[in-house]
Amino acid sequence: MRGIGLYVHVPFCAARCPYCDFATAPAATALRTRYLDALAAEARREGNALGRPRARTLYVGGGTPSLLEPDEVGVLAAALGAAFDLRPREATLEANPATLDAARLDAWRAAGVTRISLGAQSLDQRGLAALGRTHQVSDVAPAVAAAHARGLAVGIDLIFGWPGQTAADWAADLDAAVALEPEHLSCYPLELEREREEADANWPGGGWPVVVRWRARAQAAAPQEDAVAAMYETAERVLRRAGFRHYEIANWARPGMRAQHNLGYWRNEEWLGLGAGAHSHLGGARSRNPVSLVEYVRRVEAGEGRTPDPAADEASDTAMLALRTDEGLDLARHAQRFGAGAAGSVRAALASLDGTGLVRLRGDRARLSPRGRLLASEVFLRLLPP
Ligand code: SF4
């Protein structure tokens, strides 16, 4: 095995943001210790089964993994180090700006973290309120400075299209983020259509109806689709001028600072996901863990493995993921990997988009145009298996 990307899911959050559909749970859940024990047990089991593979990249996501206590970080790092050959070229921690105190940052750095992905979401207090976030704008700059002071690279995540946001508000958010001198920026439109009721399962009393009501109100006040599209184009313009390369639909990086772990997903390489709701892609097969903490812990304690995802289609997944990036899809390589028939289907699907200006095909290389990045779902629909 050439090595894997290793993803570790820490679901705990201080509060549930109403737009979120990740596998999350209250930080004070009675299951916290059992969950962390289950993570360590799953790491041991999978590390053994795979022959203690090299983890080329590590990504600790959530949830809010940055709110683990320093002693919990040490225990988790020791478990991962015992189960895997952990010499990653990049180790990323997802962090909430309000949780990055010196003790926690030092613990994560000692555990090998090289990069922080900071969920700022907005640098406008009205934006944070509209998104139901609990941190303050004033938390963000100190968190970036503290990470930089320890030699860690910083990526800032922003959400655009929040209820009430104007074009000028978004331009100001981008300027404020650039002024913090991050190495990486991710910009996502607010998604209100997704519904994953199962993500509610870990929040007793939180209640799906609360989220549904918030979404209905947010929908009514959110900018129109064309205004959101214009915001995306503003991000492309502002970040290009600021020296960032737009290398994936939602991601921009300074030279040499692309997110290597996420590139592994977009290249459809092999990765192992540990923890509730985590997905894996190993040996050409996809599988996942349950979102419910109760069910995840029960399964690990019972020695049960992940659930296979038989619906996944390796060839079309690979094509769609490759098109997300500025590398694009190499159709000759696609033919070598999946056969001439699979590559022919992709060519035919892309040909059906002729005249739309969404895709550029030069020789064997297909890439999304700027308009195609904006309307990528139109392209991906054509690439779905029959
Ligand atoms: S958006 Fe982030 S902080 Fe909010 S509930 Fe989801 S994972 Fe937790």
mmCIF file of C-alpha atoms and ligand atoms in Angstrom:
data_model
loop_
_atom_site.group_PDB
_atom_site.id
_atom_site.type_symbol
_atom_site.label_atom_id
_atom_site.label_comp_id
_atom_site.label_asym_id
_atom_site.label_seq_id
_atom_site.Cartn_x
_atom_site.Cartn_y
_atom_site.Cartn_z
ATOM 1 C CA MET A 1 0.000 0.000 0.000
ATOM 2 C CA ARG A 2 1.351 3.415 -1.073
ATOM 3 C CA GLY A 3 -0.049 5.065 2.006
ATOM 4 C CA ILE A 4 -3.407 6.466 2.925
ATOM 5 C CA GLY A 5 -5.039 9.710 3.911
ATOM 6 C CA LEU A 6 -6.185 9.361 7.506
ATOM 7 C CA TYR A 7 -9.309 11.207 8.651
ATOM 8 C CA VAL A 8 -10.332 11.291 12.312
ATOM 9 C CA HIS A 9 -13.762 12.607 13.272
ATOM 10 C CA VAL A 10 -14.241 14.359 16.611
ATOM 11 C CA PRO A 11 -17.951 15.239 16.700
ATOM 12 C CA PHE A 12 -18.153 17.402 19.812
ATOM 13 C CA CYS A 13 -19.379 21.003 19.485
ATOM 14 C CA ALA A 14 -20.227 23.746 21.955
ATOM 15 C CA ALA A 15 -23.574 24.230 20.167
ATOM 16 C CA ARG A 16 -25.232 23.002 17.033
ATOM 17 C CA CYS A 17 -25.178 25.529 14.180
ATOM 18 C CA PRO A 18 -28.562 25.302 12.453
ATOM 19 C CA TYR A 19 -27.153 25.048 8.910
ATOM 20 C CA CYS A 20 -24.836 22.152 9.794
ATOM 21 C CA ASP A 21 -25.428 18.575 8.731
ATOM 22 C CA PHE A 22 -22.164 17.024 9.863
ATOM 23 C CA ALA A 23 -22.107 14.287 12.485
ATOM 24 C CA THR A 24 -21.972 16.381 15.658
ATOM 25 C CA ALA A 25 -22.829 15.979 19.331
ATOM 26 C CA PRO A 26 -22.794 18.145 22.464
ATOM 27 C CA ALA A 27 -19.313 18.572 23.960
ATOM 28 C CA ALA A 28 -20.670 17.514 27.348
ATOM 29 C CA THR A 29 -22.276 14.291 26.120
ATOM 30 C CA ALA A 30 -22.101 11.404 28.589
ATOM 31 C CA LEU A 31 -20.621 9.387 25.712
ATOM 32 C CA ARG A 32 -17.487 11.546 25.365
ATOM 33 C CA THR A 33 -15.037 9.193 27.069
ATOM 34 C CA ARG A 34 -16.535 6.070 25.487
ATOM 35 C CA TYR A 35 -16.414 7.750 22.086
ATOM 36 C CA LEU A 36 -12.715 8.615 22.427
ATOM 37 C CA ASP A 37 -12.022 5.048 23.607
ATOM 38 C CA ALA A 38 -13.939 3.743 20.583
ATOM 39 C CA LEU A 39 -11.889 5.972 18.265
ATOM 40 C CA ALA A 40 -8.682 4.516 19.706
ATOM 41 C CA ALA A 41 -10.071 0.970 19.403
ATOM 42 C CA GLU A 42 -11.135 1.568 15.801
ATOM 43 C CA ALA A 43 -7.675 2.978 14.997
ATOM 44 C CA ARG A 44 -6.069 -0.168 16.484
ATOM 45 C CA ARG A 45 -8.377 -2.505 14.580
ATOM 46 C CA GLU A 46 -7.994 -0.750 11.228
ATOM 47 C CA GLY A 47 -4.250 -0.194 11.647
ATOM 48 C CA ASN A 48 -3.806 -3.924 12.306
ATOM 49 C CA ALA A 49 -6.065 -4.954 9.424
ATOM 50 C CA LEU A 50 -4.157 -2.750 6.980
ATOM 51 C CA GLY A 51 -0.689 -3.717 8.278
ATOM 52 C CA ARG A 52 0.058 -0.403 10.020
ATOM 53 C CA PRO A 53 0.019 1.640 6.802
ATOM 54 C CA ARG A 54 1.755 4.946 6.315
ATOM 55 C CA ALA A 55 -0.595 7.894 6.829
ATOM 56 C CA ARG A 56 0.545 10.336 4.134
ATOM 57 C CA THR A 57 -1.791 13.013 5.429
ATOM 58 C CA LEU A 58 -3.806 13.392 8.610
ATOM 59 C CA TYR A 59 -6.966 15.439 8.993
ATOM 60 C CA VAL A 60 -8.696 15.790 12.343
ATOM 61 C CA GLY A 61 -12.146 17.179 11.603
ATOM 62 C CA GLY A 62 -15.530 17.420 13.166
ATOM 63 C CA GLY A 63 -17.370 18.666 14.959
ATOM 64 C CA THR A 64 -14.935 20.872 16.785
ATOM 65 C CA PRO A 65 -11.829 18.808 17.531
ATOM 66 C CA SER A 66 -10.053 21.929 18.794
ATOM 67 C CA LEU A 67 -12.152 21.782 21.947
ATOM 68 C CA LEU A 68 -10.580 18.516 23.110
ATOM 69 C CA GLU A 69 -8.610 18.983 26.303
ATOM 70 C CA PRO A 70 -4.802 18.723 26.027
ATOM 71 C CA ASP A 71 -4.762 15.348 27.839
ATOM 72 C CA GLU A 72 -7.406 13.988 25.426
ATOM 73 C CA VAL A 73 -5.271 15.200 22.498
ATOM 74 C CA GLY A 74 -2.251 13.349 23.906
ATOM 75 C CA VAL A 75 -4.194 10.076 24.310
ATOM 76 C CA LEU A 76 -5.642 10.313 20.789
ATOM 77 C CA ALA A 77 -2.240 11.103 19.263
ATOM 78 C CA ALA A 78 -0.644 8.139 21.044
ATOM 79 C CA ALA A 79 -3.390 5.796 19.789
ATOM 80 C CA LEU A 80 -2.971 6.995 16.194
ATOM 81 C CA GLY A 81 0.822 6.797 16.418
ATOM 82 C CA ALA A 82 0.635 3.180 17.632
ATOM 83 C CA ALA A 83 -1.826 2.103 14.933
ATOM 84 C CA PHE A 84 -0.339 3.865 11.889
ATOM 85 C CA ASP A 85 3.038 4.841 10.490
ATOM 86 C CA LEU A 86 2.295 8.458 11.212
ATOM 87 C CA ARG A 87 4.750 10.625 9.291
ATOM 88 C CA PRO A 88 2.278 12.814 7.429
ATOM 89 C CA ARG A 89 3.456 15.495 5.040
ATOM 90 C CA GLU A 90 0.527 17.519 6.311
ATOM 91 C CA ALA A 91 -1.546 17.211 9.499
ATOM 92 C CA THR A 92 -4.579 19.466 9.717
ATOM 93 C CA LEU A 93 -6.814 20.352 12.640
ATOM 94 C CA GLU A 94 -10.256 21.874 12.175
ATOM 95 C CA ALA A 95 -10.703 24.577 14.764
ATOM 96 C CA ASN A 96 -13.318 26.950 16.087
ATOM 97 C CA PRO A 97 -11.695 30.383 16.631
ATOM 98 C CA ALA A 98 -13.017 30.551 20.211
ATOM 99 C CA THR A 99 -11.278 27.341 21.271
ATOM 100 C CA LEU A 100 -7.681 27.941 20.202
ATOM 101 C CA ASP A 101 -6.078 28.785 23.530
ATOM 102 C CA ALA A 102 -2.332 28.381 24.027
ATOM 103 C CA ALA A 103 -2.524 25.079 25.944
ATOM 104 C CA ARG A 104 -4.666 23.392 23.302
ATOM 105 C CA LEU A 105 -2.614 24.745 20.414
ATOM 106 C CA ASP A 106 0.587 23.537 22.052
ATOM 107 C CA ALA A 107 -0.944 20.090 22.616
ATOM 108 C CA TRP A 108 -1.984 19.780 18.974
ATOM 109 C CA ARG A 109 1.387 21.038 17.777
ATOM 110 C CA ALA A 110 3.122 18.465 19.984
ATOM 111 C CA ALA A 111 0.846 15.865 18.378
ATOM 112 C CA GLY A 112 2.254 16.820 14.960
ATOM 113 C CA VAL A 113 -0.356 19.226 13.599
ATOM 114 C CA THR A 114 1.081 21.478 10.868
ATOM 115 C CA ARG A 115 -2.002 23.276 9.692
ATOM 116 C CA ILE A 116 -5.173 24.808 11.130
ATOM 117 C CA SER A 117 -8.443 24.976 9.223
ATOM 118 C CA LEU A 118 -10.260 27.774 11.026
ATOM 119 C CA GLY A 119 -14.055 27.885 10.867
ATOM 120 C CA ALA A 120 -14.357 31.673 10.924
ATOM 121 C CA GLN A 121 -17.386 31.572 8.522
ATOM 122 C CA SER A 122 -17.735 35.367 8.596
ATOM 123 C CA LEU A 123 -15.746 38.349 9.835
ATOM 124 C CA ASP A 124 -18.929 40.335 10.248
ATOM 125 C CA GLN A 125 -20.734 40.001 13.581
ATOM 126 C CA ARG A 126 -24.101 40.157 11.751
ATOM 127 C CA GLY A 127 -22.980 37.194 9.641
ATOM 128 C CA LEU A 128 -22.067 35.146 12.706
ATOM 129 C CA ALA A 129 -25.452 35.958 14.271
ATOM 130 C CA ALA A 130 -27.297 35.076 11.046
ATOM 131 C CA LEU A 131 -25.489 31.727 10.921
ATOM 132 C CA GLY A 132 -26.169 30.987 14.589
ATOM 133 C CA ARG A 133 -22.454 30.826 15.395
ATOM 134 C CA THR A 134 -21.335 31.121 19.000
ATOM 135 C CA HIS A 135 -17.852 32.615 18.469
ATOM 136 C CA GLN A 136 -17.127 36.332 18.011
ATOM 137 C CA VAL A 137 -15.374 38.126 15.152
ATOM 138 C CA SER A 138 -12.826 39.291 17.736
ATOM 139 C CA ASP A 139 -11.822 35.624 18.317
ATOM 140 C CA VAL A 140 -10.539 35.160 14.775
ATOM 141 C CA ALA A 141 -7.447 37.401 14.488
ATOM 142 C CA PRO A 142 -5.910 36.174 17.783
ATOM 143 C CA ALA A 143 -6.489 32.561 16.719
ATOM 144 C CA VAL A 144 -4.731 33.141 13.375
ATOM 145 C CA ALA A 145 -1.875 34.982 15.079
ATOM 146 C CA ALA A 146 -1.449 32.254 17.717
ATOM 147 C CA ALA A 147 -1.276 29.547 15.021
ATOM 148 C CA HIS A 148 1.157 31.541 12.879
ATOM 149 C CA ALA A 149 3.329 32.262 15.934
ATOM 150 C CA ARG A 150 3.751 28.473 16.321
ATOM 151 C CA GLY A 151 4.722 28.017 12.676
ATOM 152 C CA LEU A 152 1.368 26.518 11.655
ATOM 153 C CA ALA A 153 -0.215 27.260 8.286
ATOM 154 C CA VAL A 154 -3.728 28.653 8.501
ATOM 155 C CA GLY A 155 -6.746 28.148 6.264
ATOM 156 C CA ILE A 156 -9.816 30.301 6.861
ATOM 157 C CA ASP A 157 -13.299 28.979 6.012
ATOM 158 C CA LEU A 158 -15.948 31.499 4.981
ATOM 159 C CA ILE A 159 -19.636 31.102 4.158
ATOM 160 C CA PHE A 160 -21.304 33.467 1.715
ATOM 161 C CA GLY A 161 -24.978 34.076 0.995
ATOM 162 C CA TRP A 162 -26.015 34.252 4.649
ATOM 163 C CA PRO A 163 -29.419 35.828 5.358
ATOM 164 C CA GLY A 164 -29.250 39.583 4.853
ATOM 165 C CA GLN A 165 -25.734 39.587 3.352
ATOM 166 C CA THR A 166 -25.115 42.132 0.579
ATOM 167 C CA ALA A 167 -22.447 42.155 -2.117
ATOM 168 C CA ALA A 168 -20.597 44.863 -0.182
ATOM 169 C CA ASP A 169 -20.754 42.773 3.027
ATOM 170 C CA TRP A 170 -19.178 39.841 1.204
ATOM 171 C CA ALA A 171 -16.419 41.966 -0.329
ATOM 172 C CA ALA A 172 -15.659 43.297 3.151
ATOM 173 C CA ASP A 173 -15.552 39.732 4.549
ATOM 174 C CA LEU A 174 -13.047 38.713 1.872
ATOM 175 C CA ASP A 175 -10.869 41.782 2.471
ATOM 176 C CA ALA A 176 -10.893 41.147 6.216
ATOM 177 C CA ALA A 177 -9.923 37.497 5.708
ATOM 178 C CA VAL A 178 -7.091 38.364 3.295
ATOM 179 C CA ALA A 179 -5.781 40.955 5.767
ATOM 180 C CA LEU A 180 -5.201 38.138 8.280
ATOM 181 C CA GLU A 181 -2.667 36.646 5.815
ATOM 182 C CA PRO A 182 -3.885 33.039 5.766
ATOM 183 C CA GLU A 183 -2.156 30.517 3.521
ATOM 184 C CA HIS A 184 -5.477 29.081 2.344
ATOM 185 C CA LEU A 185 -9.113 30.125 2.001
ATOM 186 C CA SER A 186 -12.273 28.072 1.511
ATOM 187 C CA CYS A 187 -15.486 29.830 0.476
ATOM 188 C CA TYR A 188 -18.763 27.905 0.561
ATOM 189 C CA PRO A 189 -22.249 29.133 -0.312
ATOM 190 C CA LEU A 190 -24.771 28.650 2.487
ATOM 191 C CA GLU A 191 -26.661 25.453 1.698
ATOM 192 C CA LEU A 192 -30.220 25.367 2.961
ATOM 193 C CA GLU A 193 -31.682 22.548 0.912
ATOM 194 C CA ARG A 194 -29.727 19.686 2.431
ATOM 195 C CA GLU A 195 -31.661 17.725 4.988
ATOM 196 C CA ARG A 196 -30.023 15.133 7.118
ATOM 197 C CA GLU A 197 -32.311 14.414 9.962
ATOM 198 C CA GLU A 198 -29.966 11.721 11.242
ATOM 199 C CA ALA A 199 -27.426 14.453 12.121
ATOM 200 C CA ASP A 200 -29.937 15.496 14.792
ATOM 201 C CA ALA A 201 -29.785 12.142 16.524
ATOM 202 C CA ASN A 202 -26.926 13.108 18.853
ATOM 203 C CA TRP A 203 -28.580 16.297 20.140
ATOM 204 C CA PRO A 204 -31.181 15.312 22.700
ATOM 205 C CA GLY A 205 -33.738 18.121 22.953
ATOM 206 C CA GLY A 206 -32.106 20.005 20.050
ATOM 207 C CA GLY A 207 -34.886 18.954 17.775
ATOM 208 C CA TRP A 208 -35.086 18.763 14.026
ATOM 209 C CA PRO A 209 -38.151 21.130 13.953
ATOM 210 C CA VAL A 210 -35.958 23.956 15.352
ATOM 211 C CA VAL A 211 -33.558 23.514 12.462
ATOM 212 C CA VAL A 212 -36.374 23.326 9.932
ATOM 213 C CA ARG A 213 -37.862 26.590 11.264
ATOM 214 C CA TRP A 214 -34.430 28.308 11.167
ATOM 215 C CA ARG A 215 -33.913 27.142 7.605
ATOM 216 C CA ALA A 216 -37.321 28.437 6.517
ATOM 217 C CA ARG A 217 -36.553 31.876 7.992
ATOM 218 C CA ALA A 218 -33.045 31.851 6.519
ATOM 219 C CA GLN A 219 -34.397 30.895 3.110
ATOM 220 C CA ALA A 220 -36.725 33.894 3.131
ATOM 221 C CA ALA A 221 -33.892 36.335 3.969
ATOM 222 C CA ALA A 222 -31.055 34.757 1.948
ATOM 223 C CA PRO A 223 -29.739 36.568 -1.151
ATOM 224 C CA GLN A 224 -31.193 35.461 -4.499
ATOM 225 C CA GLU A 225 -29.366 32.841 -6.578
ATOM 226 C CA ASP A 226 -27.894 35.376 -9.023
ATOM 227 C CA ALA A 227 -26.619 37.510 -6.123
ATOM 228 C CA VAL A 228 -24.915 34.427 -4.637
ATOM 229 C CA ALA A 229 -23.386 33.632 -8.047
ATOM 230 C CA ALA A 230 -22.039 37.191 -8.211
ATOM 231 C CA MET A 231 -20.509 36.715 -4.745
ATOM 232 C CA TYR A 232 -18.651 33.655 -6.001
ATOM 233 C CA GLU A 233 -17.269 35.699 -8.903
ATOM 234 C CA THR A 234 -16.228 38.409 -6.436
ATOM 235 C CA ALA A 235 -14.299 35.808 -4.451
ATOM 236 C CA GLU A 236 -12.504 34.673 -7.620
ATOM 237 C CA ARG A 237 -11.539 38.244 -8.483
ATOM 238 C CA VAL A 238 -10.531 39.420 -4.999
ATOM 239 C CA LEU A 239 -8.547 36.316 -4.120
ATOM 240 C CA ARG A 240 -6.761 36.167 -7.480
ATOM 241 C CA ARG A 241 -5.634 39.772 -6.983
ATOM 242 C CA ALA A 242 -4.477 38.885 -3.474
ATOM 243 C CA GLY A 243 -2.190 36.155 -4.868
ATOM 244 C CA PHE A 244 -4.299 33.052 -4.205
ATOM 245 C CA ARG A 245 -4.704 30.301 -6.774
ATOM 246 C CA HIS A 246 -8.252 29.015 -7.254
ATOM 247 C CA TYR A 247 -7.413 25.318 -7.382
ATOM 248 C CA GLU A 248 -10.739 23.671 -6.473
ATOM 249 C CA ILE A 249 -14.333 24.829 -6.749
ATOM 250 C CA ALA A 250 -14.420 26.154 -3.175
ATOM 251 C CA ASN A 251 -10.712 26.437 -2.361
ATOM 252 C CA TRP A 252 -7.926 28.957 -2.890
ATOM 253 C CA ALA A 253 -4.286 28.620 -1.828
ATOM 254 C CA ARG A 254 -1.058 30.555 -1.789
ATOM 255 C CA PRO A 255 1.680 28.865 -3.883
ATOM 256 C CA GLY A 256 2.676 25.533 -2.340
ATOM 257 C CA MET A 257 -0.154 25.638 0.219
ATOM 258 C CA ARG A 258 -2.864 23.489 -1.396
ATOM 259 C CA ALA A 259 -4.570 21.183 1.074
ATOM 260 C CA GLN A 260 -2.826 17.870 0.426
ATOM 261 C CA HIS A 261 -5.296 15.769 2.395
ATOM 262 C CA ASN A 262 -8.274 17.123 0.470
ATOM 263 C CA LEU A 263 -6.380 16.728 -2.815
ATOM 264 C CA GLY A 264 -6.277 13.019 -1.941
ATOM 265 C CA TYR A 265 -10.110 13.017 -1.917
ATOM 266 C CA TRP A 266 -10.357 14.891 -5.210
ATOM 267 C CA ARG A 267 -7.855 12.533 -6.837
ATOM 268 C CA ASN A 268 -9.958 9.674 -5.441
ATOM 269 C CA GLU A 269 -6.944 8.141 -3.716
ATOM 270 C CA GLU A 270 -7.216 5.854 -0.692
ATOM 271 C CA TRP A 271 -8.299 7.135 2.680
ATOM 272 C CA LEU A 272 -9.500 5.744 5.949
ATOM 273 C CA GLY A 273 -12.058 7.616 8.037
ATOM 274 C CA LEU A 274 -12.293 6.911 11.755
ATOM 275 C CA GLY A 275 -15.201 8.019 13.921
ATOM 276 C CA ALA A 276 -18.929 8.697 13.654
ATOM 277 C CA GLY A 277 -20.143 9.461 10.142
ATOM 278 C CA ALA A 278 -16.631 9.050 8.663
ATOM 279 C CA HIS A 279 -16.322 7.685 5.130
ATOM 280 C CA SER A 280 -13.531 5.477 3.801
ATOM 281 C CA HIS A 281 -12.267 4.611 0.325
ATOM 282 C CA LEU A 282 -9.983 1.601 0.327
ATOM 283 C CA GLY A 283 -9.257 -0.956 -2.367
ATOM 284 C CA GLY A 284 -11.723 0.733 -4.727
ATOM 285 C CA ALA A 285 -14.629 0.353 -2.275
ATOM 286 C CA ARG A 286 -16.429 2.985 -0.237
ATOM 287 C CA SER A 287 -17.811 2.468 3.245
ATOM 288 C CA ARG A 288 -18.982 4.552 6.168
ATOM 289 C CA ASN A 289 -19.579 4.604 9.890
ATOM 290 C CA PRO A 290 -22.950 5.489 11.446
ATOM 291 C CA VAL A 291 -23.654 9.136 12.298
ATOM 292 C CA SER A 292 -25.227 8.228 15.649
ATOM 293 C CA LEU A 293 -22.633 8.180 18.440
ATOM 294 C CA VAL A 294 -24.589 5.512 20.293
ATOM 295 C CA GLU A 295 -24.569 3.269 17.241
ATOM 296 C CA TYR A 296 -20.928 4.025 16.370
ATOM 297 C CA VAL A 297 -19.716 3.200 19.884
ATOM 298 C CA ARG A 298 -21.880 0.061 19.998
ATOM 299 C CA ARG A 299 -20.499 -1.178 16.693
ATOM 300 C CA VAL A 300 -16.856 -0.597 17.615
ATOM 301 C CA GLU A 301 -17.318 -2.208 21.020
ATOM 302 C CA ALA A 302 -18.997 -5.190 19.341
ATOM 303 C CA GLY A 303 -16.127 -5.488 16.850
ATOM 304 C CA GLU A 304 -18.375 -4.666 13.877
ATOM 305 C CA GLY A 305 -16.851 -2.923 10.858
ATOM 306 C CA ARG A 306 -18.011 -0.168 8.536
ATOM 307 C CA THR A 307 -21.072 -0.357 6.289
ATOM 308 C CA PRO A 308 -20.188 -0.791 2.602
ATOM 309 C CA ASP A 309 -21.600 1.727 0.128
ATOM 310 C CA PRO A 310 -22.554 -0.429 -2.849
ATOM 311 C CA ALA A 311 -24.089 2.516 -4.742
ATOM 312 C CA ALA A 312 -20.703 4.185 -5.268
ATOM 313 C CA ASP A 313 -19.401 4.123 -8.838
ATOM 314 C CA GLU A 314 -15.610 4.346 -8.911
ATOM 315 C CA ALA A 315 -15.282 5.633 -12.486
ATOM 316 C CA SER A 316 -17.900 8.379 -12.331
ATOM 317 C CA ASP A 317 -16.826 9.428 -8.803
ATOM 318 C CA THR A 318 -13.251 9.769 -10.048
ATOM 319 C CA ALA A 319 -14.338 11.866 -13.034
ATOM 320 C CA MET A 320 -16.505 14.219 -10.965
ATOM 321 C CA LEU A 321 -13.900 14.661 -8.246
ATOM 322 C CA ALA A 322 -11.107 15.369 -10.760
ATOM 323 C CA LEU A 323 -13.201 18.006 -12.501
ATOM 324 C CA ARG A 324 -13.514 19.902 -9.225
ATOM 325 C CA THR A 325 -9.826 20.832 -9.399
ATOM 326 C CA ASP A 326 -7.737 22.981 -11.707
ATOM 327 C CA GLU A 327 -5.818 19.797 -12.635
ATOM 328 C CA GLY A 328 -9.012 18.611 -14.307
ATOM 329 C CA LEU A 329 -9.669 15.131 -15.657
ATOM 330 C CA ASP A 330 -7.064 13.317 -17.768
ATOM 331 C CA LEU A 331 -9.200 11.132 -20.026
ATOM 332 C CA ALA A 332 -6.271 8.997 -21.201
ATOM 333 C CA ARG A 333 -5.463 8.155 -17.572
ATOM 334 C CA HIS A 334 -9.135 7.561 -16.887
ATOM 335 C CA ALA A 335 -9.168 5.016 -19.737
ATOM 336 C CA GLN A 336 -6.089 3.252 -18.315
ATOM 337 C CA ARG A 337 -7.659 3.102 -14.850
ATOM 338 C CA PHE A 338 -11.258 2.190 -15.740
ATOM 339 C CA GLY A 339 -11.210 1.024 -19.362
ATOM 340 C CA ALA A 340 -11.990 2.619 -22.708
ATOM 341 C CA GLY A 341 -15.738 2.211 -22.154
ATOM 342 C CA ALA A 342 -15.741 4.326 -18.981
ATOM 343 C CA ALA A 343 -13.622 7.056 -20.600
ATOM 344 C CA GLY A 344 -15.883 6.968 -23.673
ATOM 345 C CA SER A 345 -18.955 7.510 -21.465
ATOM 346 C CA VAL A 346 -17.311 10.536 -19.862
ATOM 347 C CA ARG A 347 -16.368 11.935 -23.290
ATOM 348 C CA ALA A 348 -19.948 11.472 -24.481
ATOM 349 C CA ALA A 349 -21.335 13.153 -21.351
ATOM 350 C CA LEU A 350 -18.959 16.090 -21.788
ATOM 351 C CA ALA A 351 -19.801 16.302 -25.501
ATOM 352 C CA SER A 352 -23.469 16.652 -24.536
ATOM 353 C CA LEU A 353 -22.455 19.921 -22.848
ATOM 354 C CA ASP A 354 -20.991 21.368 -26.072
ATOM 355 C CA GLY A 355 -22.115 24.940 -26.538
ATOM 356 C CA THR A 356 -22.832 25.515 -22.830
ATOM 357 C CA GLY A 357 -19.334 26.820 -22.119
ATOM 358 C CA LEU A 358 -19.205 24.814 -18.884
ATOM 359 C CA VAL A 359 -16.315 22.509 -19.795
ATOM 360 C CA ARG A 360 -13.102 23.017 -21.764
ATOM 361 C CA LEU A 361 -11.608 19.977 -23.477
ATOM 362 C CA ARG A 362 -8.023 20.260 -24.744
ATOM 363 C CA GLY A 363 -6.640 16.961 -26.026
ATOM 364 C CA ASP A 364 -7.258 14.453 -23.260
ATOM 365 C CA ARG A 365 -7.651 17.050 -20.510
ATOM 366 C CA ALA A 366 -11.081 18.255 -19.441
ATOM 367 C CA ARG A 367 -11.498 21.190 -17.067
ATOM 368 C CA LEU A 368 -14.416 23.228 -15.803
ATOM 369 C CA SER A 369 -14.546 26.774 -17.168
ATOM 370 C CA PRO A 370 -15.096 29.621 -14.654
ATOM 371 C CA ARG A 371 -18.820 29.372 -15.497
ATOM 372 C CA GLY A 372 -18.586 25.593 -15.095
ATOM 373 C CA ARG A 373 -17.197 26.008 -11.563
ATOM 374 C CA LEU A 374 -20.248 28.108 -10.775
ATOM 375 C CA LEU A 375 -22.639 25.551 -12.273
ATOM 376 C CA ALA A 376 -20.654 22.406 -11.518
ATOM 377 C CA SER A 377 -23.729 20.442 -10.442
ATOM 378 C CA GLU A 378 -25.074 20.739 -14.037
ATOM 379 C CA VAL A 379 -21.905 19.037 -15.266
ATOM 380 C CA PHE A 380 -21.861 16.386 -12.552
ATOM 381 C CA LEU A 381 -25.471 15.409 -13.283
ATOM 382 C CA ARG A 382 -24.370 14.318 -16.769
ATOM 383 C CA LEU A 383 -21.588 12.178 -15.299
ATOM 384 C CA LEU A 384 -23.784 10.170 -12.948
ATOM 385 C CA PRO A 385 -23.920 6.464 -13.799
ATOM 386 C CA PRO A 386 -27.059 5.408 -15.731
HETATM 387 S S1 SF4 B 1 -20.820 24.078 11.784
HETATM 388 FE FE1 SF4 B 1 -19.005 23.352 12.892
HETATM 389 S S2 SF4 B 1 -19.251 24.199 14.992
HETATM 390 FE FE2 SF4 B 1 -21.295 24.320 14.005
HETATM 391 S S3 SF4 B 1 -22.330 22.396 14.596
HETATM 392 FE FE3 SF4 B 1 -21.352 22.030 12.592
HETATM 393 S S4 SF4 B 1 -19.356 21.146 13.078
HETATM 394 FE FE4 SF4 B 1 -20.137 22.102 14.984
#
